[in-house]
Every structure is written in C-alpha cells, then in structure tokens.
Amino acid sequence: MTLCDASALIALINQSDANHQRCVDILPQLLAPLLTTWSCFTEAMYLLGRYGGWSAQQELWSYVADQILLLHHNNNVEEQERMRSMMEQYRDIPMDLADASLVATAETLNQRRIFTLDRDFYIYRFRGNQSFEVVP
C-alpha cells in the first residue's frame, strides 16, 4: 500500500497536467492499492471538477470502485488531535487539512512512502523526526 496525495491523483487523471506522464510512469512501481484520506479525496474531486468536469471526477470514482484507491477515515481522536497539532506546528508553511490527514495516517499505519507532487512533504516529519520517502 502506498499513501497518495491529491496532487498525484489529479496528475494521473488530468492529461494536461505537466506531471501526468511522470505519475503514470511511476504507478506500476508503487505498492497497490493506493491509500488516501477523505480530505485528500475531497480536494482532488474539487480540483478535478474545475479542470475536467464530471468525466474527470467519474474517473477518480472509478479508482475507488476498482479498488485502485482506498479511502482512510481519520475517525479516531488521536489522529484528529495529531492533525490539529501538526497544522499548528507547520502553520508557517502552512499545512492544510489534507496534508495533515496524510501525515497522521502515515504515522498510524507506519507508512513513510507517499506518492505526491507537493514539495512540503520534504519538510514534514514522520513521527517527529523521520523524513518521508516521496515518489515520484
């Protein structure tokens, strides 16, 4: 399983994205399925709607239906508190809710590898002091 940010999902689906081919090329090398959070899924769905309308959103839904993409629910209080504290810690960047949800999920599942185009993941720290393995 590989954690996946909204930026990578958007690039996979939006063929006019400058990183589309790079993301498509790396996809077979990633541990399937991809895992994202509802916050990232919402962000990707919103931006895909702006860029490609319903057809792009429908393609993202097909990733879920085909179990290429699984959705993690940040339902437990510890993850939610971790998200809040990281958003405060990284407020100068700033860290948005979607990024905080991915870092909290990474810590909960002990997954350092993340499929993202967001350079902030080179700054964020996993469990306080470890860097993420960012792909592509």
Short mmCIF file of C-alpha atoms in Angstrom, two decimals:
data_model
loop_
_atom_site.label_atom_id
_atom_site.label_comp_id
_atom_site.label_asym_id
_atom_site.label_seq_id
_atom_site.Cartn_x
_atom_site.Cartn_y
_atom_site.Cartn_z
CA MET A 1 0.00 0.00 0.00
CA THR A 2 1.25 3.49 -0.88
CA LEU A 3 -0.11 6.71 0.58
CA CYS A 4 -1.33 9.07 -2.12
CA ASP A 5 -1.82 12.83 -2.06
CA ALA A 6 -4.42 14.77 -4.05
CA SER A 7 -1.70 16.24 -6.30
CA ALA A 8 -0.74 12.80 -7.62
CA LEU A 9 -4.37 11.77 -8.15
CA ILE A 10 -5.01 14.95 -10.11
CA ALA A 11 -1.90 14.45 -12.26
CA LEU A 12 -2.85 10.84 -13.00
CA ILE A 13 -6.27 11.84 -14.29
CA ASN A 14 -5.66 15.29 -15.80
CA GLN A 15 -3.74 14.58 -19.01
CA SER A 16 -2.89 18.27 -19.43
CA ASP A 17 -1.10 18.32 -16.06
CA ALA A 18 2.65 18.86 -16.52
CA ASN A 19 3.31 15.85 -14.25
CA HIS A 20 0.78 13.49 -15.84
CA GLN A 21 3.21 11.23 -17.66
CA ARG A 22 5.66 11.12 -14.78
CA CYS A 23 2.90 9.94 -12.43
CA VAL A 24 1.54 7.42 -14.94
CA ASP A 25 5.05 6.01 -15.43
CA ILE A 26 5.70 5.51 -11.71
CA LEU A 27 2.29 3.99 -10.92
CA PRO A 28 3.20 0.35 -11.77
CA GLN A 29 6.16 0.54 -9.37
CA LEU A 30 4.03 1.53 -6.38
CA LEU A 31 2.61 -0.94 -3.92
CA ALA A 32 -1.07 -1.36 -4.71
CA PRO A 33 -3.56 -0.23 -3.69
CA LEU A 34 -3.08 3.48 -3.24
CA LEU A 35 -4.43 4.86 0.03
CA THR A 36 -5.66 8.39 0.54
CA THR A 37 -7.76 10.20 3.11
CA TRP A 38 -11.21 11.68 2.69
CA SER A 39 -9.66 15.15 2.97
CA CYS A 40 -7.32 14.47 0.04
CA PHE A 41 -10.08 12.76 -1.94
CA THR A 42 -12.32 15.81 -1.44
CA GLU A 43 -9.55 18.16 -2.55
CA ALA A 44 -8.82 16.05 -5.65
CA MET A 45 -12.51 15.75 -6.50
CA TYR A 46 -13.00 19.53 -6.25
CA LEU A 47 -9.96 20.38 -8.38
CA LEU A 48 -10.72 17.69 -10.97
CA GLY A 49 -14.22 19.12 -11.27
CA ARG A 50 -12.71 22.52 -12.06
CA TYR A 51 -10.18 21.12 -14.57
CA GLY A 52 -12.10 18.32 -16.22
CA GLY A 53 -15.68 18.36 -15.02
CA TRP A 54 -17.72 15.29 -14.26
CA SER A 55 -15.70 12.98 -16.54
CA ALA A 56 -12.53 13.62 -14.52
CA GLN A 57 -14.44 13.19 -11.25
CA GLN A 58 -16.00 10.00 -12.58
CA GLU A 59 -12.54 8.63 -13.34
CA LEU A 60 -11.48 9.30 -9.75
CA TRP A 61 -14.60 7.47 -8.53
CA SER A 62 -13.63 4.55 -10.79
CA TYR A 63 -10.29 4.29 -8.94
CA VAL A 64 -12.30 3.69 -5.76
CA ALA A 65 -14.76 1.30 -7.42
CA ASP A 66 -11.89 -0.73 -8.91
CA GLN A 67 -10.06 -0.67 -5.55
CA ILE A 68 -7.04 1.03 -7.08
CA LEU A 69 -7.63 3.68 -4.42
CA LEU A 70 -8.76 3.07 -0.85
CA LEU A 71 -10.05 5.79 1.46
CA HIS A 72 -8.77 6.06 5.02
CA HIS A 73 -11.08 7.55 7.64
CA ASN A 74 -9.30 9.70 10.23
CA ASN A 75 -12.02 8.86 12.76
CA ASN A 76 -10.06 8.27 15.91
CA VAL A 77 -9.45 11.08 18.36
CA GLU A 78 -5.68 10.55 18.39
CA GLU A 79 -5.38 11.08 14.63
CA GLN A 80 -7.61 14.13 14.76
CA GLU A 81 -5.59 15.67 17.58
CA ARG A 82 -2.37 14.89 15.70
CA MET A 83 -3.76 16.65 12.62
CA ARG A 84 -4.62 19.73 14.67
CA SER A 85 -1.23 19.85 16.37
CA MET A 86 0.67 19.45 13.07
CA MET A 87 -1.36 22.21 11.43
CA GLU A 88 -0.32 24.42 14.33
CA GLN A 89 3.31 23.27 14.19
CA TYR A 90 3.59 23.86 10.44
CA ARG A 91 1.36 26.95 10.32
CA ASP A 92 4.14 28.99 8.68
CA ILE A 93 4.18 26.73 5.61
CA PRO A 94 1.06 26.41 6.12
CA MET A 95 0.00 22.77 6.40
CA ASP A 96 -3.54 22.23 5.12
CA LEU A 97 -6.01 19.68 6.43
CA ALA A 98 -5.40 17.24 3.59
CA ASP A 99 -1.64 17.16 4.23
CA ALA A 100 -2.18 16.83 7.97
CA SER A 101 -4.55 13.92 7.39
CA LEU A 102 -1.92 12.12 5.30
CA VAL A 103 0.83 12.60 7.88
CA ALA A 104 -1.47 11.38 10.67
CA THR A 105 -2.44 8.37 8.56
CA ALA A 106 1.22 7.66 7.80
CA GLU A 107 2.01 7.64 11.49
CA THR A 108 -0.99 5.46 12.37
CA LEU A 109 -0.17 2.90 9.68
CA ASN A 110 3.62 3.25 9.90
CA GLN A 111 3.86 4.11 6.19
CA ARG A 112 6.64 6.53 5.19
CA ARG A 113 6.24 6.27 1.42
CA ILE A 114 3.99 8.87 -0.18
CA PHE A 115 3.02 9.48 -3.79
CA THR A 116 2.85 13.26 -4.08
CA LEU A 117 3.96 16.27 -6.09
CA ASP A 118 3.76 18.51 -3.02
CA ARG A 119 7.26 19.62 -2.00
CA ASP A 120 6.06 20.27 1.54
CA PHE A 121 6.39 16.54 2.20
CA TYR A 122 10.15 17.05 2.10
CA ILE A 123 9.68 19.39 5.08
CA TYR A 124 7.07 17.46 7.08
CA ARG A 125 8.41 14.89 9.50
CA PHE A 126 7.04 11.42 10.12
CA ARG A 127 6.77 10.68 13.85
CA GLY A 128 8.51 13.93 14.62
CA ASN A 129 11.96 13.32 13.16
CA GLN A 130 11.90 10.97 10.15
CA SER A 131 11.59 12.18 6.59
CA PHE A 132 9.07 10.83 4.12
CA GLU A 133 10.03 8.74 1.13
CA VAL A 134 8.49 10.90 -1.59
CA VAL A 135 7.71 9.46 -5.02
CA PRO A 136 7.91 10.12 -7.95
#
